[in-house]
Amino acid sequence: MDIAKIEQRIGIQASTDSIWEVISHLPGWDGWNPVETGTGGTIAFGGEITLTEAVEGLPERQVTARVGEWQPYAQLVWMENRGLWFRSMRYFEIEELEPGSCIASNGFIFSGLRGEMYFDKHRKYLRQAVTSVAEAWKAAAEA
C-alpha cells in the first residue's frame, strides 16, 4: 500500500495535562485551530469526530471520521475513508521530555493510490496547515 506522510513537530513549554486539555476539548478548537473548526464528537475508540477542514489553498470540506487510537495526555488519531483507494489519518501526539517540556506533533497520513496522488498534488498546502496548527497549539497550551 502506498503511504504519504506530512508532520510538524514543535517544542511546547507546558505540561502534558495542559497540552492535552487543548486538543481533548473539541468544542474549543474554534478558539485556537486555524485548520479544523466546528469540531465535535467523542474521543473514544471508534468514536465519531466531525469538523470543518479549511486548509488554505484547498476547498473547505466537512469531515466525519472515526477515532482509531487515543491515549490521554499522549495521542489522538482519527481516520477517514475518502473514497476508493484513498484513506487519510489525522493525528496529534505529545511526548514529554521532562515535566513542563514536551514535543508535540501533528500530521496527516494518506494511503492508497489516490491518497498518494492527493498528497503529491497538495503537499505545500498540507505543510502550511500542519505548521500553522503546531504554532497555534503551542500558543494555546503555553497561554
PDB file of C-alpha atoms in Angstrom:
ATOM      1  CA  MET A   1       0.000   0.000   0.000  1.00  0.00           C
ATOM      2  CA  ASP A   2       1.272   3.477  -0.868  1.00  0.00           C
ATOM      3  CA  ILE A   3       1.647   5.851   2.082  1.00  0.00           C
ATOM      4  CA  ALA A   4       2.496   9.558   2.212  1.00  0.00           C
ATOM      5  CA  LYS A   5       3.055  11.424   5.485  1.00  0.00           C
ATOM      6  CA  ILE A   6       3.484  15.060   6.439  1.00  0.00           C
ATOM      7  CA  GLU A   7       4.203  16.083  10.019  1.00  0.00           C
ATOM      8  CA  GLN A   8       5.205  19.098  12.075  1.00  0.00           C
ATOM      9  CA  ARG A   9       6.893  18.753  15.450  1.00  0.00           C
ATOM     10  CA  ILE A  10       7.222  21.674  17.869  1.00  0.00           C
ATOM     11  CA  GLY A  11       8.558  22.184  21.371  1.00  0.00           C
ATOM     12  CA  ILE A  12       5.983  23.320  23.917  1.00  0.00           C
ATOM     13  CA  GLN A  13       6.864  24.614  27.374  1.00  0.00           C
ATOM     14  CA  ALA A  14       3.812  23.224  29.157  1.00  0.00           C
ATOM     15  CA  SER A  15       2.742  20.076  30.952  1.00  0.00           C
ATOM     16  CA  THR A  16       1.206  17.141  29.097  1.00  0.00           C
ATOM     17  CA  ASP A  17      -2.002  17.964  31.026  1.00  0.00           C
ATOM     18  CA  SER A  18      -2.133  21.490  29.580  1.00  0.00           C
ATOM     19  CA  ILE A  19      -1.307  20.345  26.055  1.00  0.00           C
ATOM     20  CA  TRP A  20      -3.851  17.509  26.180  1.00  0.00           C
ATOM     21  CA  GLU A  21      -6.545  19.840  27.518  1.00  0.00           C
ATOM     22  CA  VAL A  22      -6.214  21.966  24.369  1.00  0.00           C
ATOM     23  CA  ILE A  23      -6.850  19.044  21.994  1.00  0.00           C
ATOM     24  CA  SER A  24      -9.237  16.991  24.112  1.00  0.00           C
ATOM     25  CA  HIS A  25     -11.752  19.851  24.423  1.00  0.00           C
ATOM     26  CA  LEU A  26     -13.106  19.510  20.877  1.00  0.00           C
ATOM     27  CA  PRO A  27     -15.567  22.455  21.026  1.00  0.00           C
ATOM     28  CA  GLY A  28     -12.647  24.718  21.993  1.00  0.00           C
ATOM     29  CA  TRP A  29     -10.802  24.106  18.714  1.00  0.00           C
ATOM     30  CA  ASP A  30     -12.517  27.147  17.162  1.00  0.00           C
ATOM     31  CA  GLY A  31     -10.500  29.304  19.560  1.00  0.00           C
ATOM     32  CA  TRP A  32      -7.077  28.072  18.515  1.00  0.00           C
ATOM     33  CA  ASN A  33      -7.051  25.738  15.477  1.00  0.00           C
ATOM     34  CA  PRO A  34      -6.820  27.617  12.150  1.00  0.00           C
ATOM     35  CA  VAL A  35      -7.496  24.495  10.030  1.00  0.00           C
ATOM     36  CA  GLU A  36     -10.115  22.387  11.849  1.00  0.00           C
ATOM     37  CA  THR A  37     -13.157  24.213  13.224  1.00  0.00           C
ATOM     38  CA  GLY A  38     -16.679  23.345  14.265  1.00  0.00           C
ATOM     39  CA  THR A  39     -15.152  20.294  15.902  1.00  0.00           C
ATOM     40  CA  GLY A  40     -17.346  17.965  17.907  1.00  0.00           C
ATOM     41  CA  GLY A  41     -17.779  14.355  18.766  1.00  0.00           C
ATOM     42  CA  THR A  42     -16.445  11.816  21.197  1.00  0.00           C
ATOM     43  CA  ILE A  43     -12.859  10.909  21.955  1.00  0.00           C
ATOM     44  CA  ALA A  44     -13.216   7.166  22.480  1.00  0.00           C
ATOM     45  CA  PHE A  45     -12.177   4.111  20.495  1.00  0.00           C
ATOM     46  CA  GLY A  46     -14.450   4.114  17.450  1.00  0.00           C
ATOM     47  CA  GLY A  47     -15.926   7.488  18.496  1.00  0.00           C
ATOM     48  CA  GLU A  48     -17.070   9.851  15.769  1.00  0.00           C
ATOM     49  CA  ILE A  49     -15.430  13.233  15.241  1.00  0.00           C
ATOM     50  CA  THR A  50     -16.982  15.857  12.977  1.00  0.00           C
ATOM     51  CA  LEU A  51     -15.357  19.090  11.848  1.00  0.00           C
ATOM     52  CA  THR A  52     -14.852  21.537   9.039  1.00  0.00           C
ATOM     53  CA  GLU A  53     -11.410  21.296   7.463  1.00  0.00           C
ATOM     54  CA  ALA A  54     -10.168  24.517   5.852  1.00  0.00           C
ATOM     55  CA  VAL A  55      -6.646  24.013   4.525  1.00  0.00           C
ATOM     56  CA  GLU A  56      -5.597  27.271   2.876  1.00  0.00           C
ATOM     57  CA  GLY A  57      -5.396  26.773  -0.897  1.00  0.00           C
ATOM     58  CA  LEU A  58      -7.821  23.815  -0.888  1.00  0.00           C
ATOM     59  CA  PRO A  59     -11.627  23.701  -0.873  1.00  0.00           C
ATOM     60  CA  GLU A  60     -13.224  23.655   2.577  1.00  0.00           C
ATOM     61  CA  ARG A  61     -14.728  20.273   3.400  1.00  0.00           C
ATOM     62  CA  GLN A  62     -16.894  18.630   6.023  1.00  0.00           C
ATOM     63  CA  VAL A  63     -15.234  15.679   7.765  1.00  0.00           C
ATOM     64  CA  THR A  64     -16.801  12.786   9.622  1.00  0.00           C
ATOM     65  CA  ALA A  65     -14.127  10.458  10.921  1.00  0.00           C
ATOM     66  CA  ARG A  66     -13.648   7.665  13.452  1.00  0.00           C
ATOM     67  CA  VAL A  67     -11.185   7.732  16.324  1.00  0.00           C
ATOM     68  CA  GLY A  68      -8.716   4.946  15.640  1.00  0.00           C
ATOM     69  CA  GLU A  69      -6.371   5.428  18.568  1.00  0.00           C
ATOM     70  CA  TRP A  70      -6.158   7.658  21.565  1.00  0.00           C
ATOM     71  CA  GLN A  71      -4.280   7.754  24.800  1.00  0.00           C
ATOM     72  CA  PRO A  72      -4.926  10.549  27.305  1.00  0.00           C
ATOM     73  CA  TYR A  73      -2.053  13.049  27.520  1.00  0.00           C
ATOM     74  CA  ALA A  74      -0.255  11.351  24.607  1.00  0.00           C
ATOM     75  CA  GLN A  75      -2.188  10.779  21.359  1.00  0.00           C
ATOM     76  CA  LEU A  76      -5.346  11.396  19.339  1.00  0.00           C
ATOM     77  CA  VAL A  77      -5.736   9.734  15.920  1.00  0.00           C
ATOM     78  CA  TRP A  78      -8.747   9.690  13.627  1.00  0.00           C
ATOM     79  CA  MET A  79      -9.248   8.013  10.277  1.00  0.00           C
ATOM     80  CA  GLU A  80     -11.432   8.741   7.290  1.00  0.00           C
ATOM     81  CA  ASN A  81     -12.195   6.813   4.125  1.00  0.00           C
ATOM     82  CA  ARG A  82     -12.176   9.362   1.334  1.00  0.00           C
ATOM     83  CA  GLY A  83     -13.300   7.087  -1.454  1.00  0.00           C
ATOM     84  CA  LEU A  84     -11.982   4.241  -3.492  1.00  0.00           C
ATOM     85  CA  TRP A  85      -8.214   3.839  -2.974  1.00  0.00           C
ATOM     86  CA  PHE A  86      -7.971   6.833  -0.632  1.00  0.00           C
ATOM     87  CA  ARG A  87      -7.808   6.871   3.142  1.00  0.00           C
ATOM     88  CA  SER A  88      -6.499   9.578   5.440  1.00  0.00           C
ATOM     89  CA  MET A  89      -5.377   9.652   9.032  1.00  0.00           C
ATOM     90  CA  ARG A  90      -5.002  12.808  11.137  1.00  0.00           C
ATOM     91  CA  TYR A  91      -3.005  12.693  14.338  1.00  0.00           C
ATOM     92  CA  PHE A  92      -1.842  14.706  17.335  1.00  0.00           C
ATOM     93  CA  GLU A  93       0.899  13.333  19.608  1.00  0.00           C
ATOM     94  CA  ILE A  94       2.525  14.576  22.801  1.00  0.00           C
ATOM     95  CA  GLU A  95       5.908  13.373  24.023  1.00  0.00           C
ATOM     96  CA  GLU A  96       7.075  14.562  27.439  1.00  0.00           C
ATOM     97  CA  LEU A  97      10.791  15.337  27.539  1.00  0.00           C
ATOM     98  CA  GLU A  98      10.719  16.394  31.185  1.00  0.00           C
ATOM     99  CA  PRO A  99       7.996  17.894  33.392  1.00  0.00           C
ATOM    100  CA  GLY A 100       6.783  21.097  31.729  1.00  0.00           C
ATOM    101  CA  SER A 101       8.624  20.458  28.456  1.00  0.00           C
ATOM    102  CA  CYS A 102       7.170  18.443  25.583  1.00  0.00           C
ATOM    103  CA  ILE A 103       7.410  17.805  21.873  1.00  0.00           C
ATOM    104  CA  ALA A 104       4.023  17.957  20.152  1.00  0.00           C
ATOM    105  CA  SER A 105       3.427  16.559  16.678  1.00  0.00           C
ATOM    106  CA  ASN A 106       0.526  16.835  14.300  1.00  0.00           C
ATOM    107  CA  GLY A 107       0.234  15.439  10.828  1.00  0.00           C
ATOM    108  CA  PHE A 108      -1.597  13.701   8.042  1.00  0.00           C
ATOM    109  CA  ILE A 109      -1.006  10.240   6.631  1.00  0.00           C
ATOM    110  CA  PHE A 110      -2.560   9.415   3.275  1.00  0.00           C
ATOM    111  CA  SER A 111      -2.748   5.864   1.995  1.00  0.00           C
ATOM    112  CA  GLY A 112      -3.818   4.245  -1.209  1.00  0.00           C
ATOM    113  CA  LEU A 113      -3.032   5.245  -4.760  1.00  0.00           C
ATOM    114  CA  ARG A 114      -5.339   8.256  -4.784  1.00  0.00           C
ATOM    115  CA  GLY A 115      -4.131   9.282  -1.325  1.00  0.00           C
ATOM    116  CA  GLU A 116      -0.554   9.435  -2.519  1.00  0.00           C
ATOM    117  CA  MET A 117      -1.613  11.408  -5.600  1.00  0.00           C
ATOM    118  CA  TYR A 118      -3.586  13.859  -3.416  1.00  0.00           C
ATOM    119  CA  PHE A 119      -0.548  14.302  -1.161  1.00  0.00           C
ATOM    120  CA  ASP A 120       1.808  14.913  -4.091  1.00  0.00           C
ATOM    121  CA  LYS A 121      -0.536  17.497  -5.614  1.00  0.00           C
ATOM    122  CA  HIS A 122      -1.230  19.398  -2.364  1.00  0.00           C
ATOM    123  CA  ARG A 123       1.991  18.936  -0.371  1.00  0.00           C
ATOM    124  CA  LYS A 124       2.742  22.671   0.037  1.00  0.00           C
ATOM    125  CA  TYR A 125      -0.755  23.421   1.383  1.00  0.00           C
ATOM    126  CA  LEU A 126      -0.628  20.469   3.771  1.00  0.00           C
ATOM    127  CA  ARG A 127       2.810  21.589   5.027  1.00  0.00           C
ATOM    128  CA  GLN A 128       1.434  25.069   5.741  1.00  0.00           C
ATOM    129  CA  ALA A 129      -1.564  23.524   7.516  1.00  0.00           C
ATOM    130  CA  VAL A 130       0.416  21.322   9.926  1.00  0.00           C
ATOM    131  CA  THR A 131       2.840  24.176  10.627  1.00  0.00           C
ATOM    132  CA  SER A 132       0.053  26.643  11.428  1.00  0.00           C
ATOM    133  CA  VAL A 133      -1.725  24.067  13.631  1.00  0.00           C
ATOM    134  CA  ALA A 134       1.523  23.332  15.521  1.00  0.00           C
ATOM    135  CA  GLU A 135       2.185  27.021  16.171  1.00  0.00           C
ATOM    136  CA  ALA A 136      -1.408  27.655  17.280  1.00  0.00           C
ATOM    137  CA  TRP A 137      -1.417  24.551  19.524  1.00  0.00           C
ATOM    138  CA  LYS A 138       1.825  25.752  21.145  1.00  0.00           C
ATOM    139  CA  ALA A 139       0.414  29.249  21.730  1.00  0.00           C
ATOM    140  CA  ALA A 140      -2.804  27.869  23.243  1.00  0.00           C
ATOM    141  CA  ALA A 141      -1.014  25.389  25.535  1.00  0.00           C
ATOM    142  CA  GLU A 142       1.550  27.926  26.744  1.00  0.00           C
ATOM    143  CA  ALA A 143      -1.066  30.653  27.392  1.00  0.00           C
TER     144      ALA A 143
END
